[in-house]
Amino acid sequence: MNVVIELRRHLYILALFAKNSVISQMEYRANFITGIFVEAAFLMAKLLYVVIVFKTNLHIDGLTPDAILMFMGTHILLTGIYMGLFYNNFQRLTEYVRSGMLDLMIVKPISLQFLVSVRYIEVGMPIPNIIAGSVMVAIGWSASEIPFTFLNVALFIAFMFIATIITYCIMIIPALLSFWFVNTSAASEISYSVWDANNMPYMIYNKWIQRIGTFFIPVFIITNFAPLVVLHKLTRVEIVWAIVAPIVLFVLIRVLWKQAMKAYSSSNL
């Protein structure tokens, strides 16, 4: 019962964060609109991959261009989710540590990790990615003749939720390293490169990279498993691992967070 109460409390606070973020961003509507256009321009560059896939009639391990479109759409959709929920917060966390502003947040009557992870929600910039990604998934889904059943939709949404948790766990690591290192830009660049390398079906890589990216650093689960599950191309082992992996990762991040807090030294000390 306490778990349910805490969950409802945190969801309510998350809704308040979202509301306050919308109000704040609407005060500067020119910046809001400009952000959408800038992200739309980046999206246009990403869509060149789609043109190449269909122009060359690319097939990857039996996947048709229509099926590949689902993978690319999932990547773009999750990029929008990451930009909306986590990107700004992870950037700010590094600044909180450097400036000592984290001191003011520690005393808040709420989980500090939750507070710094989702305090600021970006509304405008994710819009192009979320719309484009959803449309690409829908087109690829229909063209691949995947039955539009409740089970398939539920499975896809469930694996998107799993992907969001794994995204959080992997992409927060560079921010957490700022508790120990002054400059973590190299770690951030590596995480972004890994993220960008995940915009195509992971079958384009050799078997060893597939295994590492699935079972050791499960980044391939993020944009591959949601399309694969509705295409009925996941093994039972992979399905079980997809359920276990976000739990294991979140526990590890929780441990790393506690270690980071022990290492934290206020700038005011």
XYZ file of N, CA and C in Angstrom:
807
model
N 0.829 -1.199 0.000
C 0.000 0.000 0.000
C 0.871 1.260 0.000
N 1.957 1.234 0.822
C 2.853 2.391 0.863
C 3.506 2.646 -0.489
N 3.810 1.557 -1.208
C 4.420 1.695 -2.524
C 3.463 2.396 -3.483
N 2.193 2.011 -3.428
C 1.175 2.621 -4.292
C 1.018 4.099 -3.961
N 1.010 4.420 -2.667
C 0.865 5.813 -2.247
C 2.039 6.646 -2.731
N 3.253 6.109 -2.576
C 4.447 6.824 -3.022
C 4.464 7.005 -4.534
N 4.005 5.968 -5.242
C 3.952 6.062 -6.697
C 2.980 7.155 -7.129
N 1.816 7.184 -6.520
C 0.831 8.215 -6.849
C 1.367 9.603 -6.515
N 2.071 9.702 -5.398
C 2.642 10.988 -4.975
C 3.663 11.480 -5.985
N 4.529 10.584 -6.429
C 5.563 10.986 -7.379
C 4.973 11.292 -8.751
N 3.948 10.562 -9.151
C 3.280 10.868 -10.423
C 2.598 12.231 -10.365
N 2.029 12.548 -9.214
C 1.397 13.859 -9.040
C 2.440 14.968 -9.120
N 3.578 14.747 -8.474
C 4.653 15.742 -8.512
C 5.199 15.877 -9.928
N 5.309 14.762 -10.636
C 5.768 14.803 -12.025
C 4.815 15.632 -12.882
N 3.520 15.485 -12.638
C 2.526 16.281 -13.368
C 2.695 17.768 -13.060
N 3.012 18.083 -11.811
C 3.253 19.485 -11.443
C 4.499 20.025 -12.125
N 5.540 19.206 -12.188
C 6.755 19.606 -12.895
C 6.443 19.919 -14.358
N 5.655 19.039 -14.978
C 5.293 19.234 -16.381
C 4.495 20.525 -16.558
N 3.542 20.759 -15.673
C 2.717 21.965 -15.745
C 3.572 23.219 -15.604
N 4.461 23.224 -14.606
C 5.326 24.386 -14.382
C 6.287 24.604 -15.553
N 6.756 23.515 -16.151
C 7.662 23.626 -17.300
C 6.950 24.243 -18.493
N 5.697 23.830 -18.720
C 4.921 24.395 -19.826
C 4.700 25.886 -19.611
N 4.309 26.257 -18.389
C 4.074 27.673 -18.078
C 5.350 28.485 -18.285
N 6.462 27.940 -17.805
C 7.745 28.645 -17.929
C 8.146 28.828 -19.387
N 7.992 27.783 -20.192
C 8.413 27.856 -21.590
C 7.477 28.722 -22.427
N 6.224 28.822 -22.024
C 5.280 29.663 -22.752
C 5.534 31.154 -22.517
N 6.304 31.471 -21.473
C 6.653 32.873 -21.224
C 7.620 33.388 -22.297
N 8.339 32.485 -22.928
C 9.304 32.854 -23.968
C 8.941 32.072 -25.234
N 7.842 32.467 -25.850
C 7.293 31.687 -26.966
C 8.191 31.703 -28.194
N 8.934 32.775 -28.369
C 9.850 32.829 -29.507
C 10.909 31.732 -29.378
N 11.458 31.563 -28.174
C 12.433 30.500 -27.945
C 11.794 29.130 -28.123
N 10.553 29.007 -27.675
C 9.816 27.746 -27.793
C 9.674 27.357 -29.261
N 9.233 28.290 -30.082
C 9.007 28.021 -31.509
C 10.339 27.795 -32.225
N 11.349 28.604 -31.877
C 12.664 28.443 -32.490
C 13.233 27.060 -32.200
N 13.062 26.600 -30.964
C 13.546 25.274 -30.585
C 12.915 24.177 -31.425
N 11.619 24.318 -31.703
C 10.916 23.332 -32.528
C 11.496 23.312 -33.941
N 11.723 24.505 -34.505
C 12.253 24.586 -35.865
C 13.685 24.045 -35.950
N 14.489 24.325 -34.934
C 15.870 23.823 -34.928
C 15.873 22.299 -34.871
N 15.043 21.735 -34.000
C 14.994 20.281 -33.881
C 14.418 19.651 -35.150
N 13.472 20.364 -35.789
C 12.909 19.870 -37.049
C 13.987 19.827 -38.132
N 14.905 20.793 -38.107
C 15.999 20.807 -39.087
C 16.922 19.610 -38.878
N 17.255 19.311 -37.616
C 18.061 18.123 -37.328
C 17.335 16.857 -37.767
N 16.017 16.858 -37.581
C 15.221 15.696 -37.964
C 15.278 15.461 -39.462
N 15.272 16.531 -40.228
C 15.350 16.395 -41.687
C 16.627 15.665 -42.091
N 17.717 15.958 -41.404
C 18.984 15.279 -41.699
C 18.886 13.789 -41.381
N 18.224 13.472 -40.265
C 18.066 12.063 -39.887
C 17.218 11.307 -40.902
N 16.243 11.988 -41.483
C 15.332 11.325 -42.422
C 16.015 10.970 -43.742
N 17.224 11.503 -43.966
C 17.978 11.107 -45.159
C 18.278 9.613 -45.134
N 18.441 9.054 -43.908
C 18.651 7.611 -43.791
C 17.467 6.845 -44.364
N 16.273 7.361 -44.129
C 15.068 6.708 -44.629
C 15.073 6.692 -46.159
N 15.443 7.822 -46.744
C 15.508 7.923 -48.200
C 16.488 6.900 -48.762
N 17.647 6.784 -48.114
C 18.674 5.846 -48.582
C 18.172 4.401 -48.485
N 17.515 4.070 -47.373
C 17.008 2.707 -47.180
C 16.051 2.310 -48.292
N 15.129 3.214 -48.637
C 14.139 2.888 -49.659
C 14.705 3.014 -51.078
N 15.623 3.947 -51.283
C 16.234 4.107 -52.612
C 17.043 2.874 -52.993
N 17.742 2.314 -52.010
C 18.604 1.149 -52.265
C 17.877 -0.172 -52.028
N 16.614 -0.078 -51.585
C 15.831 -1.287 -51.265
C 16.605 -2.180 -50.293
N 17.084 -1.559 -49.232
C 17.947 -2.234 -48.276
C 17.181 -3.309 -47.493
N 17.781 -4.495 -47.403
C 17.250 -5.577 -46.572
C 18.329 -5.958 -45.554
N 17.934 -6.106 -44.297
C 18.879 -6.454 -43.238
C 18.362 -7.692 -42.515
N 19.077 -8.792 -42.691
C 18.727 -10.048 -42.008
C 17.245 -10.408 -42.199
N 16.759 -10.242 -43.409
C 15.378 -10.583 -43.713
C 14.380 -9.473 -43.472
N 14.834 -8.353 -42.922
C 13.947 -7.217 -42.669
C 13.816 -6.377 -43.939
N 12.599 -6.088 -44.328
C 12.343 -5.259 -45.513
C 12.526 -3.783 -45.151
N 12.613 -2.897 -46.145
C 12.694 -1.458 -45.847
C 11.530 -0.965 -44.973
N 10.323 -1.533 -45.168
C 9.187 -1.130 -44.341
C 9.412 -1.500 -42.886
N 9.965 -2.699 -42.645
C 10.250 -3.110 -41.271
C 11.372 -2.257 -40.679
N 12.396 -1.970 -41.487
C 13.500 -1.125 -41.014
C 12.980 0.254 -40.626
N 11.967 0.730 -41.344
C 11.374 2.027 -41.026
C 10.837 2.045 -39.600
N 10.321 0.915 -39.110
C 9.843 0.833 -37.734
C 10.978 1.043 -36.744
N 12.130 0.443 -37.035
C 13.285 0.584 -36.152
C 13.745 2.046 -36.113
N 13.827 2.659 -37.273
C 14.270 4.051 -37.343
C 13.256 4.974 -36.681
N 11.977 4.681 -36.856
C 10.940 5.477 -36.202
C 10.987 5.337 -34.699
N 11.258 4.127 -34.227
C 11.377 3.900 -32.780
C 12.545 4.696 -32.212
N 13.653 4.722 -32.943
C 14.823 5.489 -32.499
C 14.488 6.982 -32.405
N 13.831 7.510 -33.414
C 13.476 8.933 -33.414
C 12.451 9.236 -32.321
N 11.484 8.346 -32.137
C 10.478 8.533 -31.084
C 11.119 8.555 -29.704
N 12.042 7.636 -29.468
C 12.714 7.591 -28.171
C 13.673 8.761 -27.990
N 14.201 9.278 -29.094
C 15.007 10.499 -29.011
C 14.162 11.648 -28.484
N 12.923 11.742 -28.983
C 12.013 12.772 -28.488
C 11.688 12.593 -27.018
N 11.471 11.352 -26.591
C 11.174 11.085 -25.180
C 12.370 11.455 -24.311
N 13.573 11.071 -24.772
C 14.786 11.404 -24.019
C 14.981 12.912 -23.930
N 14.799 13.607 -25.048
C 14.949 15.068 -25.052
C 13.934 15.724 -24.129
N 12.718 15.191 -24.109
C 11.671 15.802 -23.307
C 11.833 15.574 -21.814
N 12.198 14.361 -21.433
C 12.229 14.013 -20.012
C 13.582 14.224 -19.348
N 14.668 13.846 -20.028
C 15.927 13.691 -19.321
C 17.056 14.630 -19.742
N 17.139 14.987 -21.003
C 18.331 15.673 -21.512
C 18.678 16.923 -20.693
N 17.735 17.844 -20.567
C 18.012 19.084 -19.832
C 18.357 18.821 -18.376
N 17.694 17.840 -17.780
C 17.942 17.537 -16.372
C 19.339 16.978 -16.146
N 19.805 16.125 -17.059
C 21.147 15.574 -16.912
C 22.199 16.657 -17.108
N 21.934 17.584 -18.035
C 22.853 18.705 -18.227
C 22.912 19.581 -16.980
N 21.757 19.807 -16.377
C 21.688 20.651 -15.178
C 22.337 19.980 -13.971
N 22.250 18.650 -13.897
C 22.833 17.943 -12.755
C 24.324 18.221 -12.643
N 25.007 18.216 -13.791
C 26.434 18.526 -13.784
C 26.692 19.921 -13.224
N 25.844 20.886 -13.592
C 25.994 22.253 -13.094
C 25.658 22.341 -11.613
N 24.660 21.571 -11.162
C 24.318 21.555 -9.735
C 25.521 21.139 -8.894
N 26.249 20.133 -9.371
C 27.397 19.618 -8.628
C 28.515 20.654 -8.603
N 28.760 21.294 -9.744
C 29.859 22.257 -9.824
C 29.584 23.511 -9.020
N 28.338 23.973 -9.039
C 28.004 25.245 -8.383
C 27.622 25.092 -6.915
N 27.343 23.861 -6.489
C 26.891 23.655 -5.121
C 25.399 23.848 -4.945
N 24.680 24.073 -6.046
C 23.236 24.262 -5.968
C 22.522 23.004 -5.468
N 23.218 21.884 -5.564
C 22.631 20.627 -5.094
C 22.319 20.696 -3.605
N 23.050 21.565 -2.890
C 22.798 21.726 -1.450
C 21.354 22.119 -1.171
N 20.817 23.012 -1.994
C 19.448 23.499 -1.794
C 18.413 22.429 -2.105
N 18.785 21.480 -2.952
C 17.844 20.448 -3.369
C 17.849 19.254 -2.418
N 18.964 19.050 -1.733
C 19.074 17.921 -0.812
C 18.029 18.000 0.295
N 17.700 19.222 0.728
C 16.791 19.391 1.864
C 15.319 19.267 1.471
N 15.030 19.113 0.180
C 13.638 18.991 -0.247
C 13.055 17.651 0.228
N 11.778 17.650 0.639
C 11.151 16.418 1.157
C 10.704 15.474 0.042
N 11.637 15.094 -0.815
C 11.351 14.215 -1.940
C 12.648 13.552 -2.358
N 12.552 12.438 -3.025
C 13.744 11.748 -3.501
C 14.591 12.693 -4.346
N 15.841 12.878 -3.952
C 16.722 13.801 -4.672
C 16.989 13.305 -6.090
N 17.161 12.008 -6.249
C 17.400 11.466 -7.584
C 16.208 11.731 -8.503
N 15.011 11.564 -7.990
C 13.805 11.851 -8.766
C 13.734 13.324 -9.118
N 14.059 14.165 -8.162
C 13.974 15.616 -8.360
C 14.915 16.090 -9.458
N 16.168 15.660 -9.399
C 17.132 16.145 -10.389
C 16.958 15.462 -11.749
N 16.238 14.345 -11.776
C 16.074 13.603 -13.030
C 14.958 14.139 -13.907
N 13.883 14.653 -13.289
C 12.708 15.047 -14.087
C 12.163 16.424 -13.702
N 12.987 17.236 -13.045
C 12.495 18.538 -12.575
C 12.064 19.429 -13.732
N 12.827 19.448 -14.806
C 12.526 20.311 -15.951
C 12.182 19.441 -17.171
N 10.977 19.586 -17.665
C 10.511 18.798 -18.793
C 10.422 19.694 -20.023
N 11.150 19.336 -21.054
C 11.158 20.093 -22.303
C 9.909 19.748 -23.101
N 9.192 20.773 -23.545
C 7.922 20.557 -24.229
C 8.048 20.716 -25.743
N 8.752 21.749 -26.179
C 8.775 22.080 -27.605
C 9.678 21.212 -28.453
N 10.943 21.086 -28.064
C 11.933 20.404 -28.901
C 11.586 18.946 -29.213
N 10.968 18.195 -28.293
C 10.653 16.789 -28.607
C 9.529 16.618 -29.628
N 8.724 17.657 -29.853
C 7.526 17.514 -30.691
C 7.828 16.956 -32.074
N 8.804 17.510 -32.834
C 9.073 16.963 -34.173
C 9.469 15.491 -34.145
N 10.312 15.114 -33.179
C 10.763 13.727 -33.093
C 9.625 12.783 -32.732
N 8.798 13.184 -31.782
C 7.704 12.322 -31.354
C 6.688 12.129 -32.476
N 6.365 13.219 -33.171
C 5.401 13.116 -34.280
C 5.978 12.278 -35.416
N 7.200 12.617 -35.852
C 7.819 11.898 -36.969
C 8.039 10.429 -36.625
N 8.536 10.168 -35.413
C 8.782 8.787 -35.006
C 7.505 7.966 -34.965
N 6.437 8.545 -34.430
C 5.159 7.839 -34.355
C 4.612 7.536 -35.745
N 4.725 8.505 -36.652
C 4.240 8.303 -38.025
C 5.052 7.211 -38.713
N 6.376 7.225 -38.540
C 7.229 6.213 -39.163
C 6.912 4.815 -38.651
N 6.700 4.705 -37.346
C 6.338 3.403 -36.767
C 4.997 2.935 -37.320
N 4.038 3.846 -37.398
C 2.708 3.485 -37.900
C 2.765 3.038 -39.363
N 3.536 3.754 -40.190
C 3.656 3.396 -41.604
C 4.359 2.046 -41.755
N 5.462 1.870 -41.031
C 6.192 0.611 -41.101
C 5.365 -0.559 -40.591
N 4.616 -0.317 -39.523
C 3.733 -1.336 -38.941
C 2.710 -1.794 -39.977
N 2.028 -0.827 -40.586
C 0.985 -1.141 -41.557
C 1.557 -1.827 -42.795
N 2.670 -1.287 -43.327
C 3.269 -1.844 -44.544
C 3.837 -3.238 -44.309
N 4.239 -3.534 -43.081
C 4.767 -4.858 -42.753
C 3.648 -5.858 -42.450
N 2.414 -5.360 -42.511
C 1.221 -6.194 -42.292
C 1.225 -6.871 -40.932
N 1.648 -6.123 -39.923
C 1.596 -6.612 -38.545
C 0.174 -6.403 -38.028
N -0.466 -7.429 -37.499
C -1.839 -7.276 -37.008
C -1.939 -6.191 -35.940
N -2.895 -5.302 -36.104
C -3.079 -4.210 -35.139
C -4.023 -4.699 -34.036
N -3.473 -5.544 -33.168
C -4.260 -6.128 -32.081
C -3.894 -5.469 -30.763
N -4.752 -5.670 -29.772
C -4.484 -5.109 -28.448
C -3.177 -5.663 -27.890
N -2.930 -6.973 -28.097
C -1.715 -7.593 -27.573
C -0.473 -6.981 -28.193
N -0.468 -6.812 -29.512
C 0.699 -6.239 -30.179
C 0.962 -4.807 -29.726
N -0.104 -4.012 -29.637
C 0.047 -2.621 -29.195
C 0.551 -2.580 -27.757
N -0.008 -3.436 -26.898
C 0.407 -3.473 -25.493
C 1.869 -3.884 -25.366
N 2.278 -4.877 -26.167
C 3.671 -5.318 -26.131
C 4.608 -4.208 -26.594
N 4.231 -3.525 -27.663
C 5.082 -2.441 -28.176
C 5.224 -1.334 -27.130
N 4.119 -0.945 -26.502
C 4.167 0.106 -25.474
C 4.990 -0.344 -24.282
N 4.830 -1.619 -23.881
C 5.591 -2.143 -22.741
C 7.088 -2.108 -23.020
N 7.475 -2.476 -24.241
C 8.897 -2.471 -24.579
C 9.415 -1.046 -24.757
N 8.552 -0.115 -25.125
C 8.948 1.293 -25.163
C 9.200 1.809 -23.748
N 8.380 1.366 -22.807
C 8.593 1.736 -21.404
C 9.915 1.178 -20.892
N 10.179 -0.091 -21.228
C 11.464 -0.700 -20.876
C 12.613 0.091 -21.487
N 12.457 0.482 -22.747
C 13.487 1.247 -23.443
C 13.740 2.590 -22.761
N 12.680 3.218 -22.269
C 12.822 4.514 -21.590
C 13.616 4.370 -20.301
N 13.356 3.294 -19.551
C 14.101 3.055 -18.310
C 15.578 2.821 -18.612
N 15.858 2.008 -19.626
C 17.253 1.727 -19.984
C 17.936 2.991 -20.493
N 17.216 3.789 -21.257
C 17.757 5.072 -21.724
C 18.163 5.944 -20.540
N 17.276 6.036 -19.571
C 17.570 6.820 -18.366
C 18.846 6.314 -17.699
N 18.935 5.004 -17.509
C 20.054 4.423 -16.774
C 21.383 4.631 -17.492
N 21.375 4.515 -18.800
C 22.624 4.642 -19.564
C 23.035 6.098 -19.727
N 22.076 6.954 -20.036
C 22.405 8.346 -20.352
C 22.671 9.206 -19.118
N 22.316 8.734 -17.929
C 22.597 9.520 -16.721
C 24.028 9.295 -16.234
N 24.683 8.263 -16.724
C 26.018 7.924 -16.227
C 27.016 9.074 -16.383
N 27.110 9.743 -17.559
C 28.052 10.869 -17.653
C 27.771 11.964 -16.623
N 26.494 12.224 -16.339
C 26.163 13.241 -15.337
C 26.615 12.804 -13.951
N 26.465 11.523 -13.637
C 26.891 11.034 -12.328
C 28.403 11.073 -12.168
N 29.118 10.913 -13.276
C 30.586 10.969 -13.207
C 31.084 12.346 -12.792
N 30.227 13.375 -12.945
C 30.627 14.733 -12.565
C 30.822 14.868 -11.054
N 30.346 13.905 -10.278
C 30.594 13.922 -8.834
C 32.052 13.620 -8.520
N 32.740 12.980 -9.463
C 34.142 12.607 -9.252
C 35.104 13.356 -10.178
N 34.633 13.740 -11.381
C 35.508 14.360 -12.370
C 35.002 15.749 -12.743
N 35.937 16.646 -13.005
C 35.577 18.020 -13.350
C 34.956 18.091 -14.742
N 35.546 17.376 -15.686
C 35.079 17.415 -17.075
C 34.616 16.030 -17.504
N 33.331 15.907 -17.844
C 32.788 14.611 -18.277
C 32.290 14.678 -19.728
N 32.779 15.640 -20.479
C 32.309 15.814 -21.856
C 32.649 14.605 -22.721
N 33.810 13.966 -22.460
C 34.188 12.798 -23.252
C 33.192 11.663 -23.047
N 32.789 11.455 -21.802
C 31.805 10.407 -21.508
C 30.468 10.727 -22.162
N 30.110 12.000 -22.171
C 28.858 12.410 -22.811
C 28.903 12.151 -24.310
N 30.035 12.469 -24.939
C 30.171 12.248 -26.376
C 30.083 10.768 -26.716
N 30.662 9.940 -25.865
C 30.598 8.495 -26.095
C 29.149 8.009 -26.014
N 28.420 8.483 -25.007
C 27.028 8.055 -24.838
C 26.172 8.508 -26.021
N 26.422 9.718 -26.534
C 25.656 10.207 -27.690
C 26.014 9.413 -28.953
N 27.280 9.045 -29.092
C 27.700 8.259 -30.249
C 27.053 6.874 -30.226
N 27.017 6.277 -29.045
C 26.362 4.976 -28.904
C 24.888 5.099 -29.226
N 24.275 6.191 -28.774
C 22.860 6.414 -29.051
C 22.605 6.539 -30.559
N 23.427 7.312 -31.235
C 23.241 7.516 -32.678
C 23.497 6.231 -33.466
N 24.380 5.377 -32.957
C 24.681 4.119 -33.637
C 23.538 3.124 -33.536
N 22.525 3.477 -32.775
C 21.407 2.569 -32.499
C 20.194 2.888 -33.365
N 20.386 3.667 -34.431
C 19.240 4.095 -35.238
C 18.886 3.115 -36.351
N 19.625 2.020 -36.439
C 19.351 0.974 -37.427
C 19.237 -0.368 -36.706
N 18.606 -1.362 -37.316
C 18.540 -2.694 -36.692
C 19.927 -3.193 -36.306
N 20.037 -3.761 -35.115
C 21.360 -4.136 -34.616
C 21.971 -5.304 -35.386
N 21.213 -5.900 -36.310
C 21.745 -6.995 -37.119
C 22.801 -6.534 -38.121
N 22.971 -5.217 -38.271
C 24.022 -4.726 -39.170
C 25.410 -4.917 -38.562
N 25.465 -5.191 -37.261
C 26.746 -5.387 -36.578
C 27.059 -6.882 -36.486
N 28.330 -7.208 -36.222
C 28.692 -8.620 -36.101
C 28.131 -9.203 -34.800
N 28.209 -10.511 -34.684
C 27.557 -11.221 -33.569
C 28.082 -10.792 -32.207
N 29.406 -10.537 -32.121
C 29.976 -10.153 -30.831
C 29.470 -8.788 -30.379
N 29.388 -7.840 -31.301
C 28.863 -6.525 -30.956
C 27.389 -6.632 -30.574
N 26.645 -7.490 -31.274
C 25.240 -7.700 -30.933
C 25.102 -8.221 -29.509
N 25.938 -9.186 -29.145
C 25.867 -9.766 -27.798
C 26.240 -8.734 -26.734
N 27.312 -7.981 -26.995
C 27.743 -6.960 -26.029
C 26.672 -5.899 -25.863
N 26.106 -5.439 -27.002
C 25.097 -4.387 -26.965
C 23.741 -4.846 -26.480
N 23.560 -6.154 -26.340
C 22.291 -6.682 -25.840
C 22.384 -7.135 -24.396
N 23.476 -7.838 -24.039
C 23.546 -8.459 -22.725
C 24.536 -7.806 -21.765
N 25.550 -7.115 -22.281
C 26.541 -6.499 -21.398
C 26.213 -5.025 -21.162
N 26.115 -4.264 -22.242
C 25.629 -2.879 -22.171
C 24.371 -2.850 -23.047
N 23.212 -3.086 -22.464
C 22.003 -3.394 -23.264
C 21.397 -2.212 -24.008
N 22.224 -1.527 -24.771
C 21.749 -0.362 -25.513
C 20.877 -0.783 -26.698
N 21.117 -1.979 -27.243
C 20.339 -2.425 -28.396
C 18.887 -2.750 -28.038
N 18.635 -2.992 -26.769
C 17.248 -3.230 -26.346
C 16.401 -1.990 -26.603
N 17.012 -0.823 -26.527
C 16.273 0.434 -26.555
C 15.443 0.585 -27.824
N 16.071 0.478 -28.982
C 15.328 0.746 -30.216
C 15.071 -0.493 -31.067
N 15.548 -1.647 -30.630
C 15.368 -2.859 -31.423
C 14.263 -3.776 -30.918
N 14.109 -3.880 -29.606
C 13.237 -4.914 -29.076
C 11.752 -4.614 -29.249
N 11.363 -3.338 -29.232
C 9.942 -3.016 -29.436
C 9.474 -3.421 -30.835
N 10.212 -3.064 -31.912
C 9.810 -3.568 -33.239
C 9.934 -5.078 -33.363
N 11.002 -5.657 -32.790
C 11.226 -7.089 -32.936
C 10.132 -7.913 -32.270
N 9.600 -7.430 -31.151
C 8.591 -8.222 -30.437
C 7.299 -8.313 -31.237
N 6.917 -7.240 -31.949
C 5.688 -7.305 -32.749
C 5.928 -7.997 -34.084
N 7.203 -8.112 -34.464
C 7.554 -8.879 -35.661
C 7.773 -10.359 -35.328
N 7.632 -10.694 -34.025
C 7.805 -12.072 -33.544
C 9.201 -12.601 -33.851
N 10.208 -11.755 -33.635
C 11.590 -12.135 -33.905
C 12.441 -12.152 -32.638
N 11.809 -12.109 -31.468
C 12.545 -12.206 -30.214
C 12.454 -13.624 -29.656
N 13.575 -14.120 -29.145
C 13.571 -15.425 -28.485
C 13.062 -15.263 -27.050
N 12.757 -16.369 -26.414
C 12.302 -16.313 -25.017
C 13.382 -15.748 -24.103
N 14.618 -16.122 -24.383
C 15.740 -15.606 -23.576
C 15.815 -14.096 -23.694
N 15.662 -13.573 -24.892
C 15.727 -12.127 -25.111
C 14.552 -11.415 -24.431
N 13.378 -12.022 -24.459
C 12.215 -11.413 -23.803
C 12.431 -11.351 -22.298
N 12.923 -12.457 -21.736
C 13.190 -12.479 -20.290
C 14.258 -11.450 -19.929
N 15.316 -11.377 -20.739
C 16.384 -10.425 -20.466
C 15.883 -8.984 -20.581
N 14.973 -8.733 -21.520
C 14.412 -7.389 -21.676
C 13.641 -6.970 -20.426
N 13.072 -7.927 -19.719
C 12.355 -7.630 -18.485
C 13.326 -7.442 -17.327
N 14.368 -8.273 -17.309
C 15.334 -8.244 -16.202
C 16.296 -7.066 -16.325
N 16.738 -6.753 -17.535
C 17.783 -5.746 -17.755
C 17.470 -4.385 -17.144
N 16.270 -3.802 -17.353
C 16.024 -2.480 -16.749
C 16.038 -2.514 -15.228
N 15.621 -3.637 -14.651
C 15.650 -3.758 -13.186
C 17.085 -3.771 -12.690
N 17.915 -4.600 -13.343
C 19.328 -4.689 -12.960
C 20.010 -3.339 -13.137
N 19.775 -2.694 -14.275
C 20.402 -1.404 -14.545
C 19.971 -0.349 -13.537
N 18.680 -0.312 -13.223
C 18.195 0.705 -12.289
C 18.793 0.492 -10.905
N 18.918 -0.766 -10.481
C 19.547 -1.055 -9.186
C 20.997 -0.581 -9.196
N 21.720 -0.844 -10.291
C 23.112 -0.404 -10.388
C 23.226 1.114 -10.368
N 22.307 1.789 -11.070
C 22.324 3.252 -11.075
C 21.990 3.783 -9.694
N 21.090 3.107 -9.002
C 20.745 3.520 -7.636
C 21.963 3.408 -6.716
N 22.721 2.318 -6.874
C 23.945 2.137 -6.081
C 24.958 3.214 -6.447
N 25.116 3.474 -7.746
C 26.052 4.508 -8.197
C 25.634 5.876 -7.679
N 24.331 6.141 -7.643
C 23.841 7.415 -7.118
C 24.222 7.581 -5.642
N 24.041 6.532 -4.867
C 24.375 6.603 -3.440
C 25.874 6.821 -3.240
N 26.683 6.177 -4.070
C 28.119 6.390 -3.991
C 28.483 7.818 -4.396
N 27.769 8.340 -5.392
C 28.010 9.715 -5.838
C 27.683 10.704 -4.729
N 26.605 10.459 -3.999
C 26.224 11.354 -2.910
C 27.248 11.312 -1.774
N 27.844 10.155 -1.570
C 28.896 10.054 -0.553
C 30.132 10.847 -0.974
N 30.371 10.890 -2.290
C 31.548 11.600 -2.805
C 31.297 13.075 -2.947
N 30.031 13.502 -2.850
C 29.697 14.915 -3.100
C 30.262 15.796 -1.998
N 30.913 16.853 -2.413
C 31.455 17.855 -1.489
C 30.912 19.212 -1.886
N 30.145 19.804 -1.010
C 29.513 21.082 -1.300
C 30.551 22.144 -1.602
N 30.211 23.013 -2.560
C 31.111 24.130 -2.905
C 31.151 25.157 -1.781
N 30.198 25.027 -0.847
C 30.154 25.983 0.255
C 30.990 25.541 1.452
N 31.542 24.304 1.365
C 32.332 23.815 2.474
C 33.781 24.263 2.381
